[in-house]
Amino acid sequence: MTNIVILTGAGISAESGLGTFRAEDGLWAEHRVEDVATPEGFVKDPALVHRFYNMRRSESTNASSNAAHDALARLEADLVGDVTVVTQNVDDLHERGGSQSIIHMHGSLAGSLCAACEHRWPSPFETAPSDDCPSCGRPQTRPDIVWFGEMPYQMDRIFGLIQEADIFAAIGTSGNVYPAAGFAHEARRSGAHTVELNLEPSLVVNDFVETRFGPATETVPIWVNELLRTGG
Ligand code: BJW
């Protein structure tokens, strides 16, 4: 039995046509992070934030999973052991690639959240500040996304899985954002083999004992095939 925890970031969805955040032509080249990814930005201009996430939802709906998402689903299905994907991504490409065990630590474009009463419900395709909460009725709908200064979801469960992991992998994430950027350090301290698969070294590359650089659609299927051949 091998326990594998895989942290994914925007890089795994890049070859599906979804922009990363910090690339020169990335999402934050056109939108200030303070405006669209903080609770303060939402209070200041909720219409802008809804437009930003409506655009992201539309792009994500029109995208398809790629060979990297699909390979992780195959790993989960065929490995003798447990595979959990902890994703920072708010798209649903892991689900559409066929993975079953997924934790969306930064929330999901598929969800709406009431800023007044914290009720959650499936998001319609387009949302607006005037949308009423189906539970309390107040017009304080926001996307169910974890912004800066907010607590990412399921942290106790994630740290528990990391402590039990034999292998911890990070795919397509730059290591800029905590707590996710600290997972490799924690995994290594707990005795896991740590591996980074990325286009270029992340800010926390020194926390990984193994590195594989290249596009995720190439590196991930090769890595998965090796794990399935050796049993992890
Ligand atoms: C490819 C590729 C290809 C490209 N193939 N690879 C120290 C400890 C703890 C917390 C902090 C700390 N210091 C500061 C903090 C606070 C803060 C933080 O980290 N700030 C940093 C700027 C320093 N963190 C938080 O606020 C978090 N909450 C928190 O800490 O709670 C505790 C707390 C609460 C209250 C008070 C105090 C403490 C919340 C963070 C929420 C992040 N949310 C975002 C936006 C919302 C989601 C959305 O709109 O989609 O999530 S930020 C944004 O960055 C998004 C991403 O999930 C996240 C990570 O980005 P990612 O995925 O790494 O993308 P990029 O673009 O950075 O990198 C892409 C990578 O892919 C690159 O490496 C490329 O090379 C690679 N790549 N093509 C393979 N084809």
Coordinates of C-alpha atoms and ligand atoms in Angstrom, one line a residue:
M1 CA 0.0 0.0 0.0
T2 CA 1.4 3.4 -1.0
N3 CA -0.1 6.7 0.1
I4 CA 0.4 9.5 -2.4
V5 CA -0.6 13.1 -1.9
I6 CA -0.4 15.3 -5.0
L7 CA -0.6 19.1 -4.8
T8 CA -1.6 20.7 -8.0
G9 CA -1.5 24.4 -9.2
A10 CA -2.4 26.4 -12.2
G11 CA 0.4 24.9 -14.3
I12 CA -1.4 21.6 -14.6
S13 CA -4.4 23.3 -16.4
A14 CA -2.2 25.6 -18.5
E15 CA -2.1 23.2 -21.5
S16 CA -5.9 23.0 -21.3
G17 CA -5.9 26.7 -22.2
L18 CA -6.5 28.1 -18.7
G19 CA -4.2 31.0 -17.7
T20 CA -1.8 30.7 -14.7
F21 CA -1.6 33.6 -12.3
R22 CA 2.0 34.9 -12.2
A23 CA 3.1 34.4 -15.9
E24 CA 3.8 37.6 -17.8
D25 CA 0.6 37.1 -19.7
G26 CA -1.2 35.5 -16.7
L27 CA -4.5 36.3 -15.0
W28 CA -2.9 39.0 -12.8
A29 CA -1.3 40.8 -15.7
E30 CA -4.8 42.1 -16.4
H31 CA -6.4 42.1 -13.0
R32 CA -4.8 43.5 -9.8
V33 CA -4.7 40.7 -7.2
E34 CA -6.0 43.1 -4.5
D35 CA -9.1 43.9 -6.6
V36 CA -10.2 40.3 -7.5
A37 CA -8.7 38.0 -4.9
T38 CA -9.2 39.6 -1.5
P39 CA -12.3 40.2 0.7
E40 CA -11.5 43.9 0.6
G41 CA -11.6 44.0 -3.2
F42 CA -15.0 42.3 -3.1
V43 CA -16.4 44.8 -0.7
K44 CA -15.0 47.7 -2.9
D45 CA -16.3 46.4 -6.2
P46 CA -18.4 43.3 -6.1
A47 CA -19.5 43.6 -9.7
L48 CA -15.9 43.5 -10.9
V49 CA -15.2 40.4 -8.9
H50 CA -18.4 38.6 -10.2
R51 CA -17.3 39.5 -13.8
F52 CA -13.8 38.1 -13.2
Y53 CA -15.1 34.8 -11.9
N54 CA -17.9 34.6 -14.5
M55 CA -15.2 34.9 -17.1
R56 CA -13.1 32.2 -15.3
R57 CA -16.2 29.9 -15.1
S58 CA -16.8 30.3 -18.8
E59 CA -13.2 29.6 -19.8
S60 CA -13.1 26.6 -17.4
T61 CA -16.4 25.2 -18.8
N62 CA -15.0 25.4 -22.3
A63 CA -11.7 23.7 -21.5
S64 CA -11.1 20.0 -21.3
S65 CA -8.9 17.9 -19.1
N66 CA -5.4 17.2 -20.5
A67 CA -3.0 14.2 -20.4
A68 CA -1.7 15.3 -17.0
H69 CA -5.2 15.3 -15.3
D70 CA -6.1 12.1 -17.0
A71 CA -2.8 10.4 -15.9
L72 CA -3.5 11.3 -12.2
A73 CA -7.0 9.7 -12.5
R74 CA -5.3 6.5 -13.9
L75 CA -2.8 6.5 -11.0
E76 CA -5.7 6.7 -8.5
A77 CA -7.6 3.9 -10.3
D78 CA -4.7 1.5 -10.8
L79 CA -2.3 2.0 -7.9
V80 CA -2.4 -0.4 -5.0
G81 CA -2.8 2.4 -2.4
D82 CA -4.4 5.7 -1.8
V83 CA -4.0 8.7 -4.1
T84 CA -5.4 12.1 -3.1
V85 CA -5.2 15.2 -5.2
V86 CA -5.1 18.4 -3.2
T87 CA -5.7 21.1 -5.8
Q88 CA -5.3 24.9 -5.5
N89 CA -7.2 25.2 -8.7
V90 CA -10.8 26.3 -8.8
D91 CA -11.6 24.6 -12.2
D92 CA -13.1 21.1 -12.3
L93 CA -10.6 19.5 -14.7
H94 CA -9.4 16.9 -12.2
E95 CA -13.1 15.8 -11.8
R96 CA -13.5 15.7 -15.6
G97 CA -10.2 13.8 -16.0
G98 CA -11.7 11.1 -13.8
S99 CA -10.1 11.6 -10.3
Q100 CA -12.3 10.8 -7.4
S101 CA -10.4 11.8 -4.3
I102 CA -10.0 15.6 -4.7
I103 CA -9.7 18.4 -2.2
H104 CA -10.3 21.9 -3.5
M105 CA -8.3 23.8 -0.9
H106 CA -8.9 27.2 -2.5
G107 CA -12.6 26.6 -3.3
S108 CA -14.4 26.1 -6.6
L109 CA -16.0 28.0 -9.4
A110 CA -18.9 25.5 -9.1
G111 CA -19.9 27.0 -5.7
S112 CA -21.5 30.2 -4.5
L113 CA -21.2 31.4 -0.9
C114 CA -23.3 33.9 1.0
A115 CA -21.0 36.6 2.5
A116 CA -23.7 37.3 5.2
C117 CA -24.7 33.8 6.5
E118 CA -22.0 31.5 4.9
H119 CA -24.6 29.3 3.3
R120 CA -23.2 27.4 0.2
W121 CA -25.0 26.3 -2.9
P122 CA -24.1 25.2 -6.5
S123 CA -23.2 28.3 -8.6
P124 CA -25.3 29.3 -11.6
F125 CA -23.2 29.9 -14.7
E126 CA -23.4 33.7 -14.3
T127 CA -23.6 35.4 -10.9
A128 CA -24.2 39.1 -9.9
P129 CA -24.0 41.1 -6.7
S130 CA -27.8 41.4 -6.7
D131 CA -28.3 37.6 -6.4
D132 CA -30.1 36.7 -3.3
C133 CA -28.9 34.0 -0.9
P134 CA -31.4 31.0 -1.1
S135 CA -31.1 30.6 2.6
C136 CA -31.2 34.1 4.3
G137 CA -32.4 36.1 1.2
R138 CA -29.8 38.8 1.5
P139 CA -28.1 39.9 -1.8
Q140 CA -24.5 39.0 -0.7
T141 CA -23.6 36.3 -3.1
R142 CA -19.9 35.7 -3.7
P143 CA -18.0 33.0 -5.4
D144 CA -16.9 30.1 -3.1
I145 CA -13.3 30.9 -3.6
V146 CA -10.6 31.3 -0.9
W147 CA -9.0 34.8 -1.1
F148 CA -5.9 36.1 0.5
G149 CA -6.3 36.4 4.3
E150 CA -9.0 33.7 4.3
M151 CA -8.5 30.2 5.7
P152 CA -8.1 27.5 3.0
Y153 CA -10.5 24.6 3.2
Q154 CA -9.9 21.2 4.9
M155 CA -6.5 22.1 6.3
D156 CA -6.7 19.5 9.2
R157 CA -7.5 16.7 6.7
I158 CA -4.7 17.8 4.4
F159 CA -2.0 17.9 7.1
G160 CA -3.2 14.5 8.3
L161 CA -2.8 13.1 4.8
I162 CA 0.6 14.7 4.3
Q163 CA 1.8 13.2 7.6
E164 CA 0.8 9.7 6.4
A165 CA 2.1 10.1 2.8
D166 CA 4.9 7.9 1.4
I167 CA 5.1 10.2 -1.7
F168 CA 4.3 13.9 -1.9
A169 CA 4.3 15.5 -5.3
A170 CA 3.7 19.1 -6.4
I171 CA 2.7 19.7 -10.0
G172 CA 2.6 23.1 -11.7
T173 CA 2.6 25.4 -8.7
S174 CA 5.1 28.3 -8.2
G175 CA 5.4 28.1 -4.4
N176 CA 4.4 31.7 -3.9
V177 CA 1.2 31.1 -1.8
Y178 CA 1.1 29.7 1.7
P179 CA 0.1 27.4 3.4
A180 CA 0.3 25.2 0.2
A181 CA 3.9 26.3 -0.4
G182 CA 4.8 24.8 3.0
F183 CA 3.4 21.3 2.3
A184 CA 6.6 19.9 0.7
H185 CA 8.6 20.9 3.8
E186 CA 6.1 19.3 6.1
A187 CA 5.9 16.1 3.9
R188 CA 9.7 15.7 3.9
R189 CA 9.9 16.3 7.6
S190 CA 7.3 13.5 8.0
G191 CA 9.4 11.1 5.9
A192 CA 7.7 11.3 2.5
H193 CA 9.7 11.2 -0.8
T194 CA 9.1 14.6 -2.3
V195 CA 8.9 15.3 -6.0
E196 CA 8.3 18.5 -8.0
L197 CA 7.0 18.4 -11.5
N198 CA 7.0 21.8 -13.0
L199 CA 8.0 23.9 -16.1
E200 CA 10.7 25.6 -14.0
P201 CA 11.9 25.4 -10.4
S202 CA 9.4 26.7 -7.9
L203 CA 10.4 29.0 -5.0
V204 CA 10.5 26.0 -2.7
V205 CA 12.4 23.6 -5.0
N206 CA 14.9 22.9 -2.2
D207 CA 12.1 21.0 -0.3
F208 CA 12.0 18.4 -3.0
V209 CA 14.5 15.5 -3.3
E210 CA 13.4 14.7 -6.9
T211 CA 12.6 17.2 -9.7
R212 CA 11.2 16.7 -13.2
F213 CA 11.0 19.8 -15.4
G214 CA 8.9 20.1 -18.5
P215 CA 5.3 20.6 -19.6
A216 CA 2.9 18.7 -17.3
T217 CA 1.3 16.8 -20.2
E218 CA 4.7 15.2 -20.8
T219 CA 6.2 14.8 -17.3
V220 CA 3.1 13.6 -15.5
P221 CA 2.2 10.6 -17.7
I222 CA 5.8 9.4 -17.6
W223 CA 6.0 9.8 -13.8
V224 CA 2.6 8.0 -13.4
N225 CA 3.7 5.1 -15.7
E226 CA 6.9 4.7 -13.6
L227 CA 4.9 4.6 -10.4
L228 CA 2.4 2.0 -11.8
R229 CA 5.3 -0.1 -13.1
T230 CA 7.1 -0.2 -9.8
G231 CA 4.1 -0.1 -7.5
G232 CA 5.1 3.3 -6.1
Ligands
BJW1 C1 3.6 24.7 -15.6 C2 3.1 24.8 -16.9 C3 3.0 23.6 -17.6 C4 3.2 26.8 -16.1 N1 3.3 22.4 -17.0 N2 3.9 23.6 -15.1 C5 3.2 32.3 5.6 C6 2.5 31.2 6.1 C7 1.1 31.2 6.0 C8 0.4 32.2 5.3 C9 1.1 33.2 4.7 C10 2.5 33.3 4.9 N3 2.9 34.4 4.3 C11 1.9 35.1 3.8 C12 0.8 34.4 4.0 C13 -0.6 34.8 3.6 C14 -1.0 34.4 2.2 C15 0.2 34.2 1.3 O1 0.6 33.1 1.0 N4 0.7 35.3 0.7 C16 1.8 35.2 -0.2 C17 1.7 36.2 -1.3 C18 3.1 35.3 0.5 N5 -1.9 33.2 2.2 C19 -3.2 33.3 2.5 O2 -3.7 34.4 2.7 C20 -3.9 32.0 2.5 N6 -4.6 31.9 3.7 C21 -4.0 31.7 4.8 O3 -2.8 31.7 4.9 O4 -4.8 31.4 5.9 C22 -4.3 31.4 7.2 C23 -4.6 32.8 7.7 C24 -5.9 33.3 7.6 C25 -6.1 34.5 8.1 C26 -5.1 35.3 8.7 C27 -3.9 34.8 8.7 C28 -3.6 33.5 8.3 C29 -5.0 32.0 1.4 C30 -4.4 32.0 0.0 C31 -5.5 32.0 -1.0 C32 -5.0 32.0 -2.4 N7 -6.0 32.3 -3.4 C33 -5.6 32.4 -4.8 C34 -6.8 33.1 -5.6 C35 -8.1 32.5 -5.5 C36 -8.3 31.4 -6.5 C37 -8.6 31.8 -7.9 O5 -8.9 33.0 -8.2 O6 -8.4 30.9 -8.8 O7 -5.4 31.1 -5.3 S1 -4.1 33.2 -5.1 C38 -3.6 32.2 -6.5 O8 -2.4 31.7 -6.2 C39 -4.7 31.1 -6.6 C40 -3.8 29.9 -6.7 O9 -4.4 28.8 -6.3 C41 -2.5 30.3 -5.9 C42 -1.3 29.5 -6.3 O10 -0.9 29.8 -7.6 P1 -0.2 28.7 -8.5 O11 -1.2 27.7 -8.8 O12 1.0 28.3 -7.9 O13 0.0 29.5 -9.9 P2 1.2 30.4 -10.4 O14 0.7 31.2 -11.5 O15 1.8 31.1 -9.3 O16 2.3 29.3 -10.9 C43 2.1 28.5 -12.0 C44 3.1 27.4 -12.0 O17 2.9 26.5 -13.1 C45 4.5 28.0 -12.3 O18 5.5 27.4 -11.4 C46 4.8 27.6 -13.7 O19 6.2 27.3 -14.0 C47 4.1 26.3 -13.9 N8 3.6 26.0 -15.2 N9 2.8 26.1 -17.3 C48 3.8 22.4 -15.8 N10 2.5 23.5 -19.0

